[in-house]
Tab-separated table of C-alpha atoms in Angstrom:
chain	number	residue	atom	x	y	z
A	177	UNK	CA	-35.659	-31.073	23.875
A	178	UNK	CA	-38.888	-30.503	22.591
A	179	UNK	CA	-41.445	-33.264	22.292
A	180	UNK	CA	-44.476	-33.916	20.077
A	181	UNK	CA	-47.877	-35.619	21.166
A	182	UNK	CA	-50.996	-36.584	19.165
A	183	UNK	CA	-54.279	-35.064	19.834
A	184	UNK	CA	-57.353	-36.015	20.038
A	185	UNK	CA	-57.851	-34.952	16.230
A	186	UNK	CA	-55.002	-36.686	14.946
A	187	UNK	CA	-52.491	-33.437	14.689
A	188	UNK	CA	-49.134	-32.956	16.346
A	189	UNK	CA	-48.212	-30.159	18.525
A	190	UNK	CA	-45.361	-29.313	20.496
A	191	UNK	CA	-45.236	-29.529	24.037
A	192	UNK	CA	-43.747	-27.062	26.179
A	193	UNK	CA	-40.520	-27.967	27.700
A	194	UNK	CA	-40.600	-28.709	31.321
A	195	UNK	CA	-40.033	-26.108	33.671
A	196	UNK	CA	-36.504	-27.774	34.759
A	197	UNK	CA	-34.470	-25.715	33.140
A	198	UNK	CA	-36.238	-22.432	33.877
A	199	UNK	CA	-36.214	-23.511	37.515
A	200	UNK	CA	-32.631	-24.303	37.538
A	201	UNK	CA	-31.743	-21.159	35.530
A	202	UNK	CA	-33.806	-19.555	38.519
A	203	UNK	CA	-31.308	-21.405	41.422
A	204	UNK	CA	-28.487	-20.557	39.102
A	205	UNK	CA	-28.978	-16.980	39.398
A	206	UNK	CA	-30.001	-16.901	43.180
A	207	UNK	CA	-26.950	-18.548	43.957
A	208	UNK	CA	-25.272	-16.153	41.961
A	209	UNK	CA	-26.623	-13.515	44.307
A	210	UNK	CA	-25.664	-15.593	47.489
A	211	UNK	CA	-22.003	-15.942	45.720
A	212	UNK	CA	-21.781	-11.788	45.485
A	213	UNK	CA	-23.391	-11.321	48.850
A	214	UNK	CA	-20.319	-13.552	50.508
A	215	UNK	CA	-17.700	-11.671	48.172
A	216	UNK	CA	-19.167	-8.214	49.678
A	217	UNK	CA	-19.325	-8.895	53.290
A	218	UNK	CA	-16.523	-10.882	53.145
A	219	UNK	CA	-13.800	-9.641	56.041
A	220	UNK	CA	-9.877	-10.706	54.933
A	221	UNK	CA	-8.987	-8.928	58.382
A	222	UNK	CA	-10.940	-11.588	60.290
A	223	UNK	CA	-10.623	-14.690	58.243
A	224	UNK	CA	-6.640	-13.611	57.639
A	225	UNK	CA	-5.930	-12.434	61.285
A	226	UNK	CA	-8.216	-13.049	63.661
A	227	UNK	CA	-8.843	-16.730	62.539
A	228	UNK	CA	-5.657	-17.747	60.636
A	229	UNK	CA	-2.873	-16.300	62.383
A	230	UNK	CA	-4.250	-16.766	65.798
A	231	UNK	CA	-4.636	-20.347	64.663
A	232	UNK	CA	-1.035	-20.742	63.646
A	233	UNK	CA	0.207	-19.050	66.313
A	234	UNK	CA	-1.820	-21.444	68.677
A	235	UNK	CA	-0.880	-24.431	67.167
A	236	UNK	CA	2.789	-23.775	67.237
A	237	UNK	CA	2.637	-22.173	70.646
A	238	UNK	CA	4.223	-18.810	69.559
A	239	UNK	CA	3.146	-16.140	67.319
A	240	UNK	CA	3.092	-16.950	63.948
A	241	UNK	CA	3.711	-13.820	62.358
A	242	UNK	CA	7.180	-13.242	64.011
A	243	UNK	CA	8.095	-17.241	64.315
A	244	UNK	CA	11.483	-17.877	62.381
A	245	UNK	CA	11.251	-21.051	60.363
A	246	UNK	CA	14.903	-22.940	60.286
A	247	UNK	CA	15.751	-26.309	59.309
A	248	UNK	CA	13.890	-28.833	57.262
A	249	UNK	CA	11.815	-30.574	60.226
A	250	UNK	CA	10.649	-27.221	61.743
A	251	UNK	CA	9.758	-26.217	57.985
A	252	UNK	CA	7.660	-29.289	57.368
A	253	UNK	CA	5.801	-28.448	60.550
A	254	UNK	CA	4.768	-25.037	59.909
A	255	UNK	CA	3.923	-26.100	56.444
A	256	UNK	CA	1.192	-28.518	58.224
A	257	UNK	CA	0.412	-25.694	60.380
A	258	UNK	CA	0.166	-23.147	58.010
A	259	UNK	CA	-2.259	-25.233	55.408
A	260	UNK	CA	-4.395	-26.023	58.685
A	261	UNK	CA	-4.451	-22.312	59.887
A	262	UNK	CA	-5.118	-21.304	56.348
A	263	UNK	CA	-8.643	-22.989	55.937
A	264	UNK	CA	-10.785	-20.367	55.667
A	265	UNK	CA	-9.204	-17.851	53.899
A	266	UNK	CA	-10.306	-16.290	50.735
A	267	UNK	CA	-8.982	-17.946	48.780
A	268	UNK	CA	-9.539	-21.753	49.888
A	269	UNK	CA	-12.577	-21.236	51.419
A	270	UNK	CA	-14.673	-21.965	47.796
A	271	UNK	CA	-13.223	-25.882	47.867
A	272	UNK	CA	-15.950	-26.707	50.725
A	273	UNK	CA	-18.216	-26.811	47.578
A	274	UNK	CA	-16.141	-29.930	46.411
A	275	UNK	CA	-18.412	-32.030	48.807
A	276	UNK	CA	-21.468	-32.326	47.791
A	277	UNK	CA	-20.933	-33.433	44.161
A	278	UNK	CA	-18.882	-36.455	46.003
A	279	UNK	CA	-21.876	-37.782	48.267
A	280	UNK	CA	-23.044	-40.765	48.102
A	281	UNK	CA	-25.813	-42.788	49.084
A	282	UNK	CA	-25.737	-46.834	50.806
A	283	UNK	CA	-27.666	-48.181	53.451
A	284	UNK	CA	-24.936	-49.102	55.839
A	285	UNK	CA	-23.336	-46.039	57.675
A	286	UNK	CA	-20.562	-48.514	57.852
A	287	UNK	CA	-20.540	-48.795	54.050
A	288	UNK	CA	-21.155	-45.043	53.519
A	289	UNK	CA	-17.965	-44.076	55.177
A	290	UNK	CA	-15.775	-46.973	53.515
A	291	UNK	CA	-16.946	-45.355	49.984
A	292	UNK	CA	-16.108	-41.541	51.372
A	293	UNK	CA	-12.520	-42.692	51.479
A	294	UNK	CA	-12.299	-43.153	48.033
A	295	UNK	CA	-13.498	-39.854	46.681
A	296	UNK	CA	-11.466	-38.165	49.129
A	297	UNK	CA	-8.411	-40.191	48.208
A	298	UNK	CA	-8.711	-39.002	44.353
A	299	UNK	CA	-9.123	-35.424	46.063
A	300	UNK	CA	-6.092	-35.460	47.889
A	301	UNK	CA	-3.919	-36.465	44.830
A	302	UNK	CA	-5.488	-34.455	42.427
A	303	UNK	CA	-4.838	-31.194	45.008
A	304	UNK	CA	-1.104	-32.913	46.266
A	305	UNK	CA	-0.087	-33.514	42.526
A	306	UNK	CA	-0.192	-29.825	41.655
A	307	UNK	CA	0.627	-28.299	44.692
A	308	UNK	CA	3.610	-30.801	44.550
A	309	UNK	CA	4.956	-29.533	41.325
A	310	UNK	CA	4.547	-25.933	42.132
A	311	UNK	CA	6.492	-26.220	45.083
A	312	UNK	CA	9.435	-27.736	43.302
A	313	UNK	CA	9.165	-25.564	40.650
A	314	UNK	CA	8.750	-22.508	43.451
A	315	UNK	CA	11.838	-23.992	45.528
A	316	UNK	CA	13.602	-23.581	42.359
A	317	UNK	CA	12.893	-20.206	40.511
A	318	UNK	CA	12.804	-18.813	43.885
A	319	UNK	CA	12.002	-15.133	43.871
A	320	UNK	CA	11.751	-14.856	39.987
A	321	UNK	CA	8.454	-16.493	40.689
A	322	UNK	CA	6.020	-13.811	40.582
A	323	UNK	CA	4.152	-14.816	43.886
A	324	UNK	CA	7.453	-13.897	45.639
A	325	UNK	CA	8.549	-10.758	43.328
A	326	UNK	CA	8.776	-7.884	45.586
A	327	UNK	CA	8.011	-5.957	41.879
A	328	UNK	CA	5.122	-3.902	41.241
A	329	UNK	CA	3.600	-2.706	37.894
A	330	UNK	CA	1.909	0.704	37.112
A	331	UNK	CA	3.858	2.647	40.478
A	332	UNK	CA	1.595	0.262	42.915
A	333	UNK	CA	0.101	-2.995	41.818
A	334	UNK	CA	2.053	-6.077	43.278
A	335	UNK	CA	3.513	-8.410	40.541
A	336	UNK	CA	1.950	-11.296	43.347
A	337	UNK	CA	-1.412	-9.765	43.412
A	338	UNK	CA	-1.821	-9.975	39.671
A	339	UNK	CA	-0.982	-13.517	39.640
A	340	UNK	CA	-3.408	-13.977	42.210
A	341	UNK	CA	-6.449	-12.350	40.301
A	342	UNK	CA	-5.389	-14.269	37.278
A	343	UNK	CA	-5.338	-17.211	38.759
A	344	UNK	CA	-8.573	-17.241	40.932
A	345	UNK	CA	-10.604	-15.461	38.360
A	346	UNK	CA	-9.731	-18.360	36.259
A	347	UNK	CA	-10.224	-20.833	39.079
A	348	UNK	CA	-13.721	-19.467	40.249
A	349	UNK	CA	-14.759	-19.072	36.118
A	350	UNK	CA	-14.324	-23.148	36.074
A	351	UNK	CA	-16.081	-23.462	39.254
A	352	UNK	CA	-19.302	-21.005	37.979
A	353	UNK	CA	-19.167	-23.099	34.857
A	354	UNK	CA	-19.041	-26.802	36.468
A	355	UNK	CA	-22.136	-25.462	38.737
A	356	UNK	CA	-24.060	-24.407	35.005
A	357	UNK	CA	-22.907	-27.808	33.571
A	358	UNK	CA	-24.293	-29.852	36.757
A	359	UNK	CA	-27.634	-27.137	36.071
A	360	UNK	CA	-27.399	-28.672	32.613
A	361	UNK	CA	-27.391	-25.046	31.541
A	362	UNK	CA	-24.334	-25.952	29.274
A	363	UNK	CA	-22.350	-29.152	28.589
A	364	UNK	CA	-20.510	-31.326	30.600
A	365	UNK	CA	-17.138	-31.655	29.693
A	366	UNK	CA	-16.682	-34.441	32.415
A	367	UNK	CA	-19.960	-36.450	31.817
A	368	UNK	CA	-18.027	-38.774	29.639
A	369	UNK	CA	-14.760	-39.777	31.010
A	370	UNK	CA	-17.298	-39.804	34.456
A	371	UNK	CA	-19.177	-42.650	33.083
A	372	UNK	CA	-16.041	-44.391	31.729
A	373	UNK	CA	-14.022	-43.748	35.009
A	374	UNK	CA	-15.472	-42.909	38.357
A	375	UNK	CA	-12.803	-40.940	40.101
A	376	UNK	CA	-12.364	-38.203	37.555
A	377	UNK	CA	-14.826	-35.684	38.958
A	378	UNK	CA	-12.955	-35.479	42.705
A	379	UNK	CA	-9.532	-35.679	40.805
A	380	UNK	CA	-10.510	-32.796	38.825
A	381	UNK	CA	-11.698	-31.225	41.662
A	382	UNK	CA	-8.358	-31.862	43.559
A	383	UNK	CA	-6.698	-30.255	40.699
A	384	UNK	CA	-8.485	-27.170	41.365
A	385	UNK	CA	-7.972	-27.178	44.895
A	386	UNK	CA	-4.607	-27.536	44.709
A	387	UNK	CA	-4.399	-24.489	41.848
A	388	UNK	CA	-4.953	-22.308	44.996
A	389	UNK	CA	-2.083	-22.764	46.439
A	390	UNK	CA	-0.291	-21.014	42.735
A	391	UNK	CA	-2.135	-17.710	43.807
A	392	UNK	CA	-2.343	-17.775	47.213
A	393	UNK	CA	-1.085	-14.045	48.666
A	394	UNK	CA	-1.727	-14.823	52.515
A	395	UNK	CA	1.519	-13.817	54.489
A	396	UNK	CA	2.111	-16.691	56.698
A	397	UNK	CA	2.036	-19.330	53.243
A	398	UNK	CA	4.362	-16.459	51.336
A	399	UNK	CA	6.517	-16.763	54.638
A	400	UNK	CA	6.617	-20.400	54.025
A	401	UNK	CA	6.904	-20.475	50.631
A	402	UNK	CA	10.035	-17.698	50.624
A	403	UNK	CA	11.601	-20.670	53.322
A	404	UNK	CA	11.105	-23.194	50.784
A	405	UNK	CA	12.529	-21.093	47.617
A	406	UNK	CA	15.681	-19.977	49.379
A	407	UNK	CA	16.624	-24.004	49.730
A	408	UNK	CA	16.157	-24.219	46.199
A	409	UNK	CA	15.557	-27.607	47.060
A	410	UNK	CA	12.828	-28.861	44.870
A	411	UNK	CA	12.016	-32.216	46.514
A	412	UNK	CA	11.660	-29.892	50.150
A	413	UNK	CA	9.574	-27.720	48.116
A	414	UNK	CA	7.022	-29.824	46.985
A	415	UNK	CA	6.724	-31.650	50.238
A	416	UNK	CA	6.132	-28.218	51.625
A	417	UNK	CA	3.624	-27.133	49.737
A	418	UNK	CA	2.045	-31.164	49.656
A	419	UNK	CA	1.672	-30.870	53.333
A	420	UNK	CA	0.051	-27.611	52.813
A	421	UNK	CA	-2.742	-28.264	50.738
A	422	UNK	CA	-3.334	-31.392	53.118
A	423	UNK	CA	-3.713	-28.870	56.186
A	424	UNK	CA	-5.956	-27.084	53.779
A	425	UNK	CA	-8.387	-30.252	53.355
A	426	UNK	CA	-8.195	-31.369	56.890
A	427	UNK	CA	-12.070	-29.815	57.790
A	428	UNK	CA	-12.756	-30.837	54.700
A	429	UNK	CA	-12.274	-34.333	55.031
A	430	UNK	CA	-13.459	-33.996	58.518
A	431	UNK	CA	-17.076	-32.380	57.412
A	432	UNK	CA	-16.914	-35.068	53.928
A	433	UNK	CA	-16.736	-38.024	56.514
A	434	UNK	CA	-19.330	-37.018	58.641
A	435	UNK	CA	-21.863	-36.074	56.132
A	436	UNK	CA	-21.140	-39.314	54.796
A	437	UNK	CA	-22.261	-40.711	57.851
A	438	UNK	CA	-25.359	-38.705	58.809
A	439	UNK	CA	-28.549	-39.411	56.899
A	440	UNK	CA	-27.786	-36.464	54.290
A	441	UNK	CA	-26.713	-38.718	51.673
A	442	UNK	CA	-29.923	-40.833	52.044
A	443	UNK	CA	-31.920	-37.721	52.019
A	444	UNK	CA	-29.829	-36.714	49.260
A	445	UNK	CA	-30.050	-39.642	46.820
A	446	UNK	CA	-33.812	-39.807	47.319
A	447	UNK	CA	-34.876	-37.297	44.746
A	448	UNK	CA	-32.512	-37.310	42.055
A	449	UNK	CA	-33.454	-33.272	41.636
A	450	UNK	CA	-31.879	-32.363	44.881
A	451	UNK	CA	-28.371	-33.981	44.613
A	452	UNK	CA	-28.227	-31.454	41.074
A	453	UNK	CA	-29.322	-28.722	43.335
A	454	UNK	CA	-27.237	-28.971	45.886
A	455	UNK	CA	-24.024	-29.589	44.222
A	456	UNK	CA	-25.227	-26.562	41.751
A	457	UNK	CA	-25.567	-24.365	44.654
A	458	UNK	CA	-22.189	-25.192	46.014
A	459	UNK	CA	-20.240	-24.893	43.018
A	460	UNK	CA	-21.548	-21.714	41.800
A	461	UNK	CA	-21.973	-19.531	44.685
A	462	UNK	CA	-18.152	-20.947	45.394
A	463	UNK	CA	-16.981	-20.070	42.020
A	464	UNK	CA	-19.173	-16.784	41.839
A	465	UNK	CA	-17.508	-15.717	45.264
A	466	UNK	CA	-14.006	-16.369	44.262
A	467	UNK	CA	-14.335	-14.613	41.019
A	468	UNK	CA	-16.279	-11.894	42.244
A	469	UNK	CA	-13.817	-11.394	45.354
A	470	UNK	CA	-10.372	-11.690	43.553
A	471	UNK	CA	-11.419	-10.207	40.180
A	472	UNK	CA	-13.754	-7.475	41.429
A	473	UNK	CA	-13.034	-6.630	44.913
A	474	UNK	CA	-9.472	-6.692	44.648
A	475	UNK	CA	-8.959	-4.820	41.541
A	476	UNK	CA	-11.826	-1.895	42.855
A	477	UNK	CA	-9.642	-2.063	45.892
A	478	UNK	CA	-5.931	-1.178	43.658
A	479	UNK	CA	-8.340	1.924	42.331
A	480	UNK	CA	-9.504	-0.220	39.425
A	481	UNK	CA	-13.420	-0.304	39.266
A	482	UNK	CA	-15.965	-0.016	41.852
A	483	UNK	CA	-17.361	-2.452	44.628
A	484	UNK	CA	-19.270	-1.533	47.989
A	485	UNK	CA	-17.112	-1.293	51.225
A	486	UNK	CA	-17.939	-2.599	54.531
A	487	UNK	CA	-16.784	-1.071	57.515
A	488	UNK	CA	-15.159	-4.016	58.738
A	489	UNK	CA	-13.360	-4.020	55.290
């Protein structure tokens, strides 16, 4: 907005807008850059293998690529296992950005923690209520779902990989454009059921979180989904893929908690400008990656496009 001032003569003229918005066009765009960067050096063979199945198979004391998962209590346990192991894979890795719009500041660590719960409690049922339905609704169409179609389109794209770049290119597009709207580059869809009730921001964010589980491709959650589809048991399905998305938000919680506790929030709160850069940063180098990974990368990597290759890639 553009404001008008006397002068000393008695005429109006316009005053240039502050340099807020060029500034946070400026961390906007840098963040951008950071969000590419990630997408580029990103290694699926590390994060996937080295760190996720080595995790699985450590927590379940066998290897998790070959372990056979029978009956309902072993399946419940390698659902856990698998959202745990699954933390930093591609495609979850972008809800760590869901913290720092939830910090808050009080002058009690005590106090700090007791209001961390809440936030995190609206996160976990945004992310269990849709991860919830899909695995019923997964447990019941079974392999007519496309993230367990063996099909392929055009002689070698995976029916499951489409649905995958469809749904995180839509999922990281929300992210980009809830980082912009915290920027104040564009409006705020949320600012005003936010003001009239508190939890919607870490519902919504749940919600997103727990959209990753609807395009998730990494094999040990396929393995587990597959289990859960050929019950066709929707009420073992969604507690499946509940329990997953939990083991996803573990760290999360873990990392939430104990920022909440540190003096970050303090440090946070103190200048009103940094609590908009920060949770700018997170959500749009998180939603920048994601996009930029599963609707660049991906595609350039099916023979669609270009993108640079690592040799670790």
């Amino acid at each position: 907005m553009v404001r008008i001032e006397g002068t000393a003569t008695g005429t109006s003229r316009p005053v240039t807008p502050a340099p807020r918005a060029v500034h946070r066009g400026l961390l906007v765009g840098v963040s951008a850059l950071v969000g590419v960067a990630i997408a580029i050096l990103w290694s699926a063979r590390l994060v996937d293998d080295d760190i996720g199945v080595n995790t699985a198979s450590g927590l379940i004391g066998t290897n998790a690529t070959d372990a056979t998962v029978t009956g309902t209590a072993t399946g419940l346990i390698f659902a856990f296992v698998t959202g745990v192991a699954g933390t930093f894979t591609a495609c979850n890795v972008a809800v760590f950005s869901a913290i720092a719009p939830m910090v808050h500041s009080n002058p009690s660590v005590a106090s700090r923690i007791r209001m961390a719960f809440a936030p995190l409690g609206w996160l976990a049922l945004g992310a269990v209520a849709v991860a919830g339905t899909y695995g019923a609704v997964g447990a019941l169409l079974g392999s007519r779902i496309p993230q367990l179609s063996p099909a392929v389109v055009g002689g070698h794209i995976p029916v499951r990989t489409l649905q995958s770049i469809v749904v995180f290119g839509v999922i990281g597009l929300v992210m980009l454009y809830m980082g912009l709207a915290s920027a104040e580059l564009v409006p705020d869809p949320l600012r005003r059921p936010a003001t009239r009730w508190a939890p919607t921001r870490p519902l919504f964010m749940g919600l997103l979180i727990g959209g990753f589980l609807i395009g998730r491709p990494w094999p040990l959650f396929r393995k587990m989904f597959a289990y859960a589809a050929s019950t066709h048991d929707a009420a073992f399905g969604a507690a499946v893929f509940m329990l997953i998305v939990l083991g996803n938000m573990i760290l999360l919680g873990v990392i939430f908690l104990a920022l909440s506790a540190s003096r970050f929030p303090r440090w946070l709160r103190a200048n009103p400008s940094r609590a908009v850069t920060v949770a700018t940063i997170a959500l749009v180098v998180g939603g920048v990656f994601t996009f930029v990974y599963w609707d660049v990368r991906v595609p350039a990597g099916l023979g669609f496009g270009w993108f640079p290759s690592m040799p670790w890639h």
